[in-house]
PDB file of C-alpha atoms in Angstrom:
ATOM      1  CA  UNK A 349      -9.096 -13.871 -29.384  1.00  0.00           C
ATOM      2  CA  UNK A 350      -5.949 -12.304 -27.936  1.00  0.00           C
ATOM      3  CA  UNK A 351      -6.354  -9.647 -25.178  1.00  0.00           C
ATOM      4  CA  UNK A 352      -5.741  -5.954 -26.182  1.00  0.00           C
ATOM      5  CA  UNK A 353      -2.641  -4.591 -24.489  1.00  0.00           C
ATOM      6  CA  UNK A 354      -3.327  -1.731 -22.320  1.00  0.00           C
ATOM      7  CA  UNK A 355      -1.527   0.897 -20.466  1.00  0.00           C
ATOM      8  CA  UNK A 356      -3.047  -0.470 -17.264  1.00  0.00           C
ATOM      9  CA  UNK A 357      -1.435  -3.630 -17.963  1.00  0.00           C
ATOM     10  CA  UNK A 358       1.950  -2.180 -18.610  1.00  0.00           C
ATOM     11  CA  UNK A 359       1.440   0.033 -15.468  1.00  0.00           C
ATOM     12  CA  UNK A 360       0.537  -3.248 -13.336  1.00  0.00           C
ATOM     13  CA  UNK A 361       3.837  -4.824 -14.588  1.00  0.00           C
ATOM     14  CA  UNK A 362       5.930  -1.754 -13.837  1.00  0.00           C
ATOM     15  CA  UNK A 363       4.266  -1.667 -10.247  1.00  0.00           C
ATOM     16  CA  UNK A 364       6.161  -4.985  -9.692  1.00  0.00           C
ATOM     17  CA  UNK A 365       9.629  -3.592 -10.398  1.00  0.00           C
ATOM     18  CA  UNK A 366      11.157  -2.355  -6.780  1.00  0.00           C
ATOM     19  CA  UNK A 367      13.490   0.616  -6.785  1.00  0.00           C
ATOM     20  CA  UNK A 368      16.692  -0.924  -5.451  1.00  0.00           C
ATOM     21  CA  UNK A 369      17.484   2.428  -3.368  1.00  0.00           C
ATOM     22  CA  UNK A 370      14.094   1.912  -1.514  1.00  0.00           C
ATOM     23  CA  UNK A 371      14.691  -1.859  -0.947  1.00  0.00           C
ATOM     24  CA  UNK A 372      17.983  -1.087   0.486  1.00  0.00           C
ATOM     25  CA  UNK A 373      16.390   1.247   3.094  1.00  0.00           C
ATOM     26  CA  UNK A 374      13.579  -1.347   3.734  1.00  0.00           C
ATOM     27  CA  UNK A 375      10.580   0.377   2.196  1.00  0.00           C
ATOM     28  CA  UNK A 376      10.431  -1.741  -0.993  1.00  0.00           C
ATOM     29  CA  UNK A 377       8.799   0.650  -3.135  1.00  0.00           C
ATOM     30  CA  UNK A 378       7.976   0.121  -6.846  1.00  0.00           C
ATOM     31  CA  UNK A 379       9.147   2.505  -9.388  1.00  0.00           C
ATOM     32  CA  UNK A 380       5.463   3.393  -9.904  1.00  0.00           C
ATOM     33  CA  UNK A 381       5.148   4.164  -6.181  1.00  0.00           C
ATOM     34  CA  UNK A 382       8.337   6.177  -6.341  1.00  0.00           C
ATOM     35  CA  UNK A 383       6.843   8.550  -8.735  1.00  0.00           C
ATOM     36  CA  UNK A 384       9.607   7.402 -11.412  1.00  0.00           C
ATOM     37  CA  UNK A 385       7.234   6.406 -14.254  1.00  0.00           C
ATOM     38  CA  UNK A 386       6.604   9.465 -16.463  1.00  0.00           C
ATOM     39  CA  UNK A 387       4.955   8.092 -19.430  1.00  0.00           C
ATOM     40  CA  UNK A 388       3.903   4.764 -21.183  1.00  0.00           C
ATOM     41  CA  UNK A 389       3.511   4.745 -25.079  1.00  0.00           C
ATOM     42  CA  UNK A 390       1.931   1.600 -26.794  1.00  0.00           C
ATOM     43  CA  UNK A 391       2.265   1.435 -30.446  1.00  0.00           C
ATOM     44  CA  UNK A 392       1.418  -1.698 -32.512  1.00  0.00           C
ATOM     45  CA  UNK A 393       3.112  -4.274 -30.104  1.00  0.00           C
ATOM     46  CA  UNK A 394       5.912  -1.796 -29.008  1.00  0.00           C
ATOM     47  CA  UNK A 395       5.801  -0.418 -25.513  1.00  0.00           C
ATOM     48  CA  UNK A 396       7.931   2.719 -24.856  1.00  0.00           C
ATOM     49  CA  UNK A 397       8.428   3.798 -21.190  1.00  0.00           C
ATOM     50  CA  UNK A 398       9.798   7.127 -20.026  1.00  0.00           C
ATOM     51  CA  UNK A 399      11.316   7.239 -16.414  1.00  0.00           C
ATOM     52  CA  UNK A 400      12.561   9.735 -14.166  1.00  0.00           C
ATOM     53  CA  UNK A 401      15.521   8.898 -12.143  1.00  0.00           C
ATOM     54  CA  UNK A 402      16.159  10.260  -8.606  1.00  0.00           C
ATOM     55  CA  UNK A 403      19.460  11.934  -9.129  1.00  0.00           C
ATOM     56  CA  UNK A 404      22.087  12.471 -12.120  1.00  0.00           C
ATOM     57  CA  UNK A 405      24.166   9.898 -10.290  1.00  0.00           C
ATOM     58  CA  UNK A 406      21.733   7.136 -10.357  1.00  0.00           C
ATOM     59  CA  UNK A 407      23.317   3.939 -11.330  1.00  0.00           C
ATOM     60  CA  UNK A 408      20.102   1.764 -11.473  1.00  0.00           C
ATOM     61  CA  UNK A 409      18.993   2.988 -15.013  1.00  0.00           C
ATOM     62  CA  UNK A 410      20.410  -0.346 -16.613  1.00  0.00           C
ATOM     63  CA  UNK A 411      18.565  -2.532 -13.956  1.00  0.00           C
ATOM     64  CA  UNK A 412      15.240  -0.697 -14.709  1.00  0.00           C
ATOM     65  CA  UNK A 413      15.789  -1.367 -18.486  1.00  0.00           C
ATOM     66  CA  UNK A 414      16.375  -4.968 -17.995  1.00  0.00           C
ATOM     67  CA  UNK A 415      13.448  -5.192 -15.461  1.00  0.00           C
ATOM     68  CA  UNK A 416      11.172  -3.433 -17.827  1.00  0.00           C
ATOM     69  CA  UNK A 417      12.004  -5.626 -20.810  1.00  0.00           C
ATOM     70  CA  UNK A 418      11.506  -8.679 -18.891  1.00  0.00           C
ATOM     71  CA  UNK A 419       8.325  -7.898 -17.226  1.00  0.00           C
ATOM     72  CA  UNK A 420       6.671  -5.815 -19.746  1.00  0.00           C
ATOM     73  CA  UNK A 421       8.225  -7.764 -22.686  1.00  0.00           C
ATOM     74  CA  UNK A 422       6.269 -10.987 -21.156  1.00  0.00           C
ATOM     75  CA  UNK A 423       2.869  -9.485 -21.638  1.00  0.00           C
ATOM     76  CA  UNK A 424       0.620 -10.752 -24.404  1.00  0.00           C
ATOM     77  CA  UNK A 425       0.973  -8.599 -27.614  1.00  0.00           C
ATOM     78  CA  UNK A 426       4.323  -7.079 -26.673  1.00  0.00           C
ATOM     79  CA  UNK A 427       6.899  -7.507 -29.418  1.00  0.00           C
ATOM     80  CA  UNK A 428       9.580  -4.946 -28.173  1.00  0.00           C
ATOM     81  CA  UNK A 429       9.959  -2.503 -25.448  1.00  0.00           C
ATOM     82  CA  UNK A 430      12.341   0.492 -25.013  1.00  0.00           C
ATOM     83  CA  UNK A 431      13.102   2.839 -22.149  1.00  0.00           C
ATOM     84  CA  UNK A 432      14.419   6.463 -21.832  1.00  0.00           C
ATOM     85  CA  UNK A 433      15.563   8.004 -18.565  1.00  0.00           C
ATOM     86  CA  UNK A 434      15.936  11.750 -17.837  1.00  0.00           C
ATOM     87  CA  UNK A 435      18.932  13.380 -16.394  1.00  0.00           C
ATOM     88  CA  UNK A 436      17.952  13.030 -12.940  1.00  0.00           C
ATOM     89  CA  UNK A 437      16.941  16.622 -12.410  1.00  0.00           C
ATOM     90  CA  UNK A 438      13.098  16.419 -12.436  1.00  0.00           C
ATOM     91  CA  UNK A 439      12.177  13.973  -9.773  1.00  0.00           C
ATOM     92  CA  UNK A 440      11.210  15.234  -6.207  1.00  0.00           C
ATOM     93  CA  UNK A 441      10.387  13.155  -3.126  1.00  0.00           C
ATOM     94  CA  UNK A 442       6.864  14.711  -3.052  1.00  0.00           C
ATOM     95  CA  UNK A 443       6.316  12.665  -6.213  1.00  0.00           C
ATOM     96  CA  UNK A 444       6.099   9.465  -4.116  1.00  0.00           C
ATOM     97  CA  UNK A 445       2.610   8.078  -4.114  1.00  0.00           C
ATOM     98  CA  UNK A 446       0.679   8.182  -0.727  1.00  0.00           C
ATOM     99  CA  UNK A 447       0.916   4.444  -0.258  1.00  0.00           C
ATOM    100  CA  UNK A 448       4.645   4.860  -1.036  1.00  0.00           C
ATOM    101  CA  UNK A 449       5.155   7.655   1.644  1.00  0.00           C
ATOM    102  CA  UNK A 450       3.248   5.486   4.039  1.00  0.00           C
ATOM    103  CA  UNK A 451       5.544   2.368   3.384  1.00  0.00           C
ATOM    104  CA  UNK A 452       8.541   4.727   3.717  1.00  0.00           C
ATOM    105  CA  UNK A 453       7.623   6.186   6.999  1.00  0.00           C
ATOM    106  CA  UNK A 454       6.809   2.623   8.157  1.00  0.00           C
ATOM    107  CA  UNK A 455      10.237   1.586   7.319  1.00  0.00           C
ATOM    108  CA  UNK A 456      11.902   4.398   9.138  1.00  0.00           C
ATOM    109  CA  UNK A 457      10.195   3.490  12.401  1.00  0.00           C
ATOM    110  CA  UNK A 458      11.367  -0.323  12.422  1.00  0.00           C
ATOM    111  CA  UNK A 459      14.616  -1.224  14.150  1.00  0.00           C
ATOM    112  CA  UNK A 460      17.781  -1.041  11.836  1.00  0.00           C
ATOM    113  CA  UNK A 461      17.825  -4.197   9.507  1.00  0.00           C
ATOM    114  CA  UNK A 462      13.934  -4.911  10.223  1.00  0.00           C
ATOM    115  CA  UNK A 463      11.374  -4.589   7.204  1.00  0.00           C
ATOM    116  CA  UNK A 464       7.539  -4.088   7.023  1.00  0.00           C
ATOM    117  CA  UNK A 465       7.193  -7.516   6.034  1.00  0.00           C
ATOM    118  CA  UNK A 466       9.076  -8.881   9.307  1.00  0.00           C
ATOM    119  CA  UNK A 467       6.800  -6.375  11.366  1.00  0.00           C
ATOM    120  CA  UNK A 468       3.174  -6.490  10.180  1.00  0.00           C
ATOM    121  CA  UNK A 469       0.818  -4.163  11.629  1.00  0.00           C
TER     122      UNK A 469
END
């Protein structure tokens, strides 16, 4: 008997996708931690994800679509995926999760070029 596809399983896979901009500043926040995940819809093997982007000029949307298709598409019971993004006008920094904000502050406190992984507490 196969496992039922759940929103929690999809969210777990989405939490593995690191926002490239946060990676560039050393905080390595997932799209979930960044508050970019707006909605997950599951319908008969199809998973649809609505994402927010941080600005109208965000160039990472195609990267997110590819990563979501790879990671979520690999879940048992997923036949197809689709992703929609907004126009970059809704996201605000206060949408970052508490854990994400902690990681962000931690990254700001390290010497330039160092990361939390290189400086464990």
